[in-house]
Amino acid sequence: MRTNRRNLLYASIALLPTICMFQILIELFPYTGLGRIVALPLVFILNTALIISIIHLIRKFSPLCCALILVPTILLSIWNTILFYPQESSPSIPKQIKYSISAIQHYDDLTLADWEGYTYSPSRSGASERYVVALYKYKHRVPLDGTAYFYNDTDYHKDHPIRSLNGIPSELRASSSIHLVVAQNI
């Protein structure tokens, strides 16, 4: 009985990173459509089954061996959570992170055209991440008279022209939180 409680405690603790990752992903990647309703419970069940089966297999090992096996298992459960988290119209989470890192790494190569010439297209090429980094790079060239719009989109952002540099983070947050994270980490 005592062993079962201990194993349940270990499984609960091992599932905490999955729950924390759900919170982070929901905050940073809110546009999931109806996929979140299906994906989150399935990912939780997958990670629970993975962790419980590993705990069952390693219960007779020494505590050091248990820790050495459980840590990669927890990392795998975090990767499962990220990999299977749905996106409605954006690329997958790993691709968005890759595009964001690439845009930051090529900060010096970005030109004014990456900011001024950007138009939204669902091409999934990382152009929106380059736009955000270019907007940050050239933020002091942004006209604050209300003639510039976020993502150069006068249809969707027509009520929110760029009028101050302070408003940029909140508007990027409304558009996509990963863009806000990119802008804050440059």
mmCIF file of C-alpha atoms in Angstrom:
data_model
loop_
_atom_site.group_PDB
_atom_site.id
_atom_site.type_symbol
_atom_site.label_atom_id
_atom_site.label_comp_id
_atom_site.label_asym_id
_atom_site.label_seq_id
_atom_site.Cartn_x
_atom_site.Cartn_y
_atom_site.Cartn_z
ATOM 1 C CA MET A 1 0.000 0.000 0.000
ATOM 2 C CA ARG A 2 2.806 2.371 0.921
ATOM 3 C CA THR A 3 4.603 1.639 -2.361
ATOM 4 C CA ASN A 4 1.463 2.417 -4.361
ATOM 5 C CA ARG A 5 1.107 5.794 -2.659
ATOM 6 C CA ARG A 6 4.748 6.559 -3.282
ATOM 7 C CA ASN A 7 4.417 5.593 -6.961
ATOM 8 C CA LEU A 8 1.287 7.737 -7.252
ATOM 9 C CA LEU A 9 3.182 10.643 -5.721
ATOM 10 C CA TYR A 10 6.079 10.119 -8.156
ATOM 11 C CA ALA A 11 3.680 9.987 -11.104
ATOM 12 C CA SER A 12 1.903 13.147 -9.963
ATOM 13 C CA ILE A 13 5.188 15.002 -9.565
ATOM 14 C CA ALA A 14 6.400 13.721 -12.940
ATOM 15 C CA LEU A 15 3.208 15.031 -14.582
ATOM 16 C CA LEU A 16 3.652 18.562 -13.206
ATOM 17 C CA PRO A 17 5.934 19.613 -16.103
ATOM 18 C CA THR A 18 3.224 18.532 -18.552
ATOM 19 C CA ILE A 19 0.644 20.679 -16.774
ATOM 20 C CA CYS A 20 3.055 23.622 -16.599
ATOM 21 C CA MET A 21 3.829 23.213 -20.305
ATOM 22 C CA PHE A 22 0.084 23.255 -21.061
ATOM 23 C CA GLN A 23 -0.180 26.602 -19.265
ATOM 24 C CA ILE A 24 2.803 28.054 -21.128
ATOM 25 C CA LEU A 25 1.567 26.841 -24.515
ATOM 26 C CA ILE A 26 -1.969 28.088 -23.934
ATOM 27 C CA GLU A 27 -0.557 31.516 -23.048
ATOM 28 C CA LEU A 28 1.952 31.754 -25.912
ATOM 29 C CA PHE A 29 0.025 29.930 -28.638
ATOM 30 C CA PRO A 30 -3.675 30.661 -28.125
ATOM 31 C CA TYR A 31 -4.852 30.051 -31.703
ATOM 32 C CA THR A 32 -5.557 26.334 -31.641
ATOM 33 C CA GLY A 33 -9.105 26.186 -32.907
ATOM 34 C CA LEU A 34 -11.068 23.205 -31.696
ATOM 35 C CA GLY A 35 -7.965 21.028 -31.775
ATOM 36 C CA ARG A 36 -7.120 21.959 -28.199
ATOM 37 C CA ILE A 37 -10.294 20.278 -26.928
ATOM 38 C CA VAL A 38 -9.100 16.963 -28.343
ATOM 39 C CA ALA A 39 -5.322 17.342 -28.171
ATOM 40 C CA LEU A 40 -4.802 18.358 -24.546
ATOM 41 C CA PRO A 41 -6.626 15.382 -22.988
ATOM 42 C CA LEU A 42 -4.964 12.976 -25.435
ATOM 43 C CA VAL A 43 -1.503 14.384 -24.705
ATOM 44 C CA PHE A 44 -2.204 14.197 -20.975
ATOM 45 C CA ILE A 45 -3.306 10.559 -21.305
ATOM 46 C CA LEU A 46 -0.241 9.749 -23.441
ATOM 47 C CA ASN A 47 2.137 11.366 -20.957
ATOM 48 C CA THR A 48 0.371 9.739 -17.996
ATOM 49 C CA ALA A 49 0.626 6.305 -19.615
ATOM 50 C CA LEU A 50 4.291 6.904 -20.444
ATOM 51 C CA ILE A 51 5.194 8.008 -16.926
ATOM 52 C CA ILE A 52 3.163 5.335 -15.125
ATOM 53 C CA SER A 53 4.629 2.576 -17.300
ATOM 54 C CA ILE A 54 8.172 3.832 -16.685
ATOM 55 C CA ILE A 55 7.543 4.092 -12.923
ATOM 56 C CA HIS A 56 6.152 0.562 -12.977
ATOM 57 C CA LEU A 57 9.222 -0.725 -14.838
ATOM 58 C CA ILE A 58 11.810 0.993 -12.642
ATOM 59 C CA ARG A 59 10.256 0.447 -9.219
ATOM 60 C CA LYS A 60 12.834 -2.202 -8.246
ATOM 61 C CA PHE A 61 15.855 -0.133 -9.334
ATOM 62 C CA SER A 62 18.012 1.926 -7.044
ATOM 63 C CA PRO A 63 16.953 5.557 -6.493
ATOM 64 C CA LEU A 64 19.845 6.819 -8.634
ATOM 65 C CA CYS A 65 18.851 4.597 -11.562
ATOM 66 C CA CYS A 66 15.232 5.664 -11.130
ATOM 67 C CA ALA A 67 16.213 9.318 -11.345
ATOM 68 C CA LEU A 68 18.458 8.692 -14.364
ATOM 69 C CA ILE A 69 15.568 7.025 -16.190
ATOM 70 C CA LEU A 70 12.793 9.331 -14.981
ATOM 71 C CA VAL A 71 14.470 12.613 -16.000
ATOM 72 C CA PRO A 72 14.651 11.722 -19.738
ATOM 73 C CA THR A 73 11.088 10.396 -19.487
ATOM 74 C CA ILE A 74 9.887 13.735 -18.129
ATOM 75 C CA LEU A 75 11.785 15.547 -20.895
ATOM 76 C CA LEU A 76 10.119 13.249 -23.440
ATOM 77 C CA SER A 77 6.707 14.079 -21.963
ATOM 78 C CA ILE A 78 7.483 17.800 -22.323
ATOM 79 C CA TRP A 79 8.512 17.208 -25.946
ATOM 80 C CA ASN A 80 5.256 15.269 -26.560
ATOM 81 C CA THR A 81 3.297 18.189 -25.148
ATOM 82 C CA ILE A 82 5.025 20.680 -27.444
ATOM 83 C CA LEU A 83 4.957 18.459 -30.514
ATOM 84 C CA PHE A 84 1.284 17.510 -30.327
ATOM 85 C CA TYR A 85 -0.024 20.944 -29.336
ATOM 86 C CA PRO A 86 -2.300 22.006 -32.211
ATOM 87 C CA GLN A 87 -2.166 25.230 -34.197
ATOM 88 C CA GLU A 88 -5.128 26.425 -36.212
ATOM 89 C CA SER A 89 -3.415 28.137 -39.142
ATOM 90 C CA SER A 90 0.165 28.623 -38.006
ATOM 91 C CA PRO A 91 2.999 26.164 -38.433
ATOM 92 C CA SER A 92 3.746 23.715 -35.648
ATOM 93 C CA ILE A 93 5.246 25.001 -32.398
ATOM 94 C CA PRO A 94 8.762 23.666 -33.151
ATOM 95 C CA LYS A 95 8.700 25.389 -36.566
ATOM 96 C CA GLN A 96 7.528 28.672 -35.056
ATOM 97 C CA ILE A 97 10.327 28.487 -32.497
ATOM 98 C CA LYS A 98 12.816 27.664 -35.266
ATOM 99 C CA TYR A 99 11.621 30.630 -37.362
ATOM 100 C CA SER A 100 11.815 32.924 -34.337
ATOM 101 C CA ILE A 101 15.340 31.858 -33.433
ATOM 102 C CA SER A 102 16.406 32.216 -37.056
ATOM 103 C CA ALA A 103 14.946 35.732 -37.241
ATOM 104 C CA ILE A 104 16.807 36.746 -34.087
ATOM 105 C CA GLN A 105 20.053 35.185 -35.322
ATOM 106 C CA HIS A 106 19.763 37.142 -38.587
ATOM 107 C CA TYR A 107 18.986 40.412 -36.797
ATOM 108 C CA ASP A 108 21.870 42.229 -38.501
ATOM 109 C CA ASP A 109 20.805 40.983 -41.948
ATOM 110 C CA LEU A 110 17.250 42.332 -41.718
ATOM 111 C CA THR A 111 16.471 45.325 -43.874
ATOM 112 C CA LEU A 112 13.832 47.997 -43.777
ATOM 113 C CA ALA A 113 12.018 46.023 -46.494
ATOM 114 C CA ASP A 114 11.435 43.157 -44.039
ATOM 115 C CA TRP A 115 9.351 45.570 -41.986
ATOM 116 C CA GLU A 116 7.837 47.901 -44.596
ATOM 117 C CA GLY A 117 7.259 45.309 -47.312
ATOM 118 C CA TYR A 118 5.652 42.648 -45.154
ATOM 119 C CA THR A 119 2.174 41.432 -46.009
ATOM 120 C CA TYR A 120 0.556 38.514 -44.272
ATOM 121 C CA SER A 121 0.423 35.259 -46.141
ATOM 122 C CA PRO A 122 -0.044 31.779 -44.734
ATOM 123 C CA SER A 123 3.134 30.623 -46.491
ATOM 124 C CA ARG A 124 4.626 29.453 -43.199
ATOM 125 C CA SER A 125 8.052 30.692 -44.204
ATOM 126 C CA GLY A 126 8.910 32.641 -41.063
ATOM 127 C CA ALA A 127 8.197 36.019 -42.653
ATOM 128 C CA SER A 128 6.035 37.197 -39.758
ATOM 129 C CA GLU A 129 8.826 36.462 -37.284
ATOM 130 C CA ARG A 130 11.262 38.430 -39.477
ATOM 131 C CA TYR A 131 8.691 41.247 -39.576
ATOM 132 C CA VAL A 132 8.525 41.390 -35.772
ATOM 133 C CA VAL A 133 12.307 41.459 -35.420
ATOM 134 C CA ALA A 134 12.569 44.112 -38.159
ATOM 135 C CA LEU A 135 9.849 46.155 -36.427
ATOM 136 C CA TYR A 136 11.914 46.010 -33.257
ATOM 137 C CA LYS A 137 15.115 46.876 -35.127
ATOM 138 C CA TYR A 138 13.583 49.853 -36.943
ATOM 139 C CA LYS A 139 11.129 50.905 -34.231
ATOM 140 C CA HIS A 140 12.515 54.446 -34.171
ATOM 141 C CA ARG A 141 11.609 54.836 -37.856
ATOM 142 C CA VAL A 142 7.968 53.929 -37.295
ATOM 143 C CA PRO A 143 5.766 56.939 -38.023
ATOM 144 C CA LEU A 144 3.699 57.549 -34.905
ATOM 145 C CA ASP A 145 1.098 59.677 -36.679
ATOM 146 C CA GLY A 146 -1.324 56.776 -37.156
ATOM 147 C CA THR A 147 -0.393 55.973 -40.757
ATOM 148 C CA ALA A 148 1.468 52.748 -39.928
ATOM 149 C CA TYR A 149 -0.393 49.583 -38.968
ATOM 150 C CA PHE A 150 0.750 46.366 -37.353
ATOM 151 C CA TYR A 151 1.692 43.746 -39.916
ATOM 152 C CA ASN A 152 0.925 46.447 -42.535
ATOM 153 C CA ASP A 153 -2.641 45.179 -42.348
ATOM 154 C CA THR A 154 -5.208 47.956 -42.609
ATOM 155 C CA ASP A 155 -8.108 45.495 -42.626
ATOM 156 C CA TYR A 156 -7.517 43.536 -39.420
ATOM 157 C CA HIS A 157 -5.640 46.227 -37.494
ATOM 158 C CA LYS A 158 -7.542 49.252 -38.878
ATOM 159 C CA ASP A 159 -8.634 50.295 -35.384
ATOM 160 C CA HIS A 160 -5.102 49.973 -34.007
ATOM 161 C CA PRO A 161 -2.605 52.110 -35.885
ATOM 162 C CA ILE A 162 0.836 52.449 -34.366
ATOM 163 C CA ARG A 163 0.701 55.671 -32.349
ATOM 164 C CA SER A 164 3.368 55.004 -29.733
ATOM 165 C CA LEU A 165 6.270 52.653 -29.231
ATOM 166 C CA ASN A 166 4.810 51.633 -25.876
ATOM 167 C CA GLY A 167 1.752 50.126 -27.590
ATOM 168 C CA ILE A 168 3.772 47.750 -29.730
ATOM 169 C CA PRO A 169 4.207 44.932 -27.167
ATOM 170 C CA SER A 170 0.511 44.797 -26.263
ATOM 171 C CA GLU A 171 -0.557 44.747 -29.907
ATOM 172 C CA LEU A 172 1.948 42.031 -30.745
ATOM 173 C CA ARG A 173 0.630 40.085 -27.767
ATOM 174 C CA ALA A 174 -2.882 40.331 -29.166
ATOM 175 C CA SER A 175 -1.665 39.135 -32.556
ATOM 176 C CA SER A 176 0.576 36.319 -31.453
ATOM 177 C CA SER A 177 2.380 35.841 -28.199
ATOM 178 C CA ILE A 178 5.373 34.151 -29.789
ATOM 179 C CA HIS A 179 5.971 37.417 -31.638
ATOM 180 C CA LEU A 180 5.950 39.261 -28.344
ATOM 181 C CA VAL A 181 8.458 36.800 -26.928
ATOM 182 C CA VAL A 182 10.653 37.307 -30.001
ATOM 183 C CA ALA A 183 10.504 41.085 -29.645
ATOM 184 C CA GLN A 184 11.299 40.977 -25.937
ATOM 185 C CA ASN A 185 14.286 38.666 -26.363
ATOM 186 C CA ILE A 186 16.151 40.649 -28.992
#
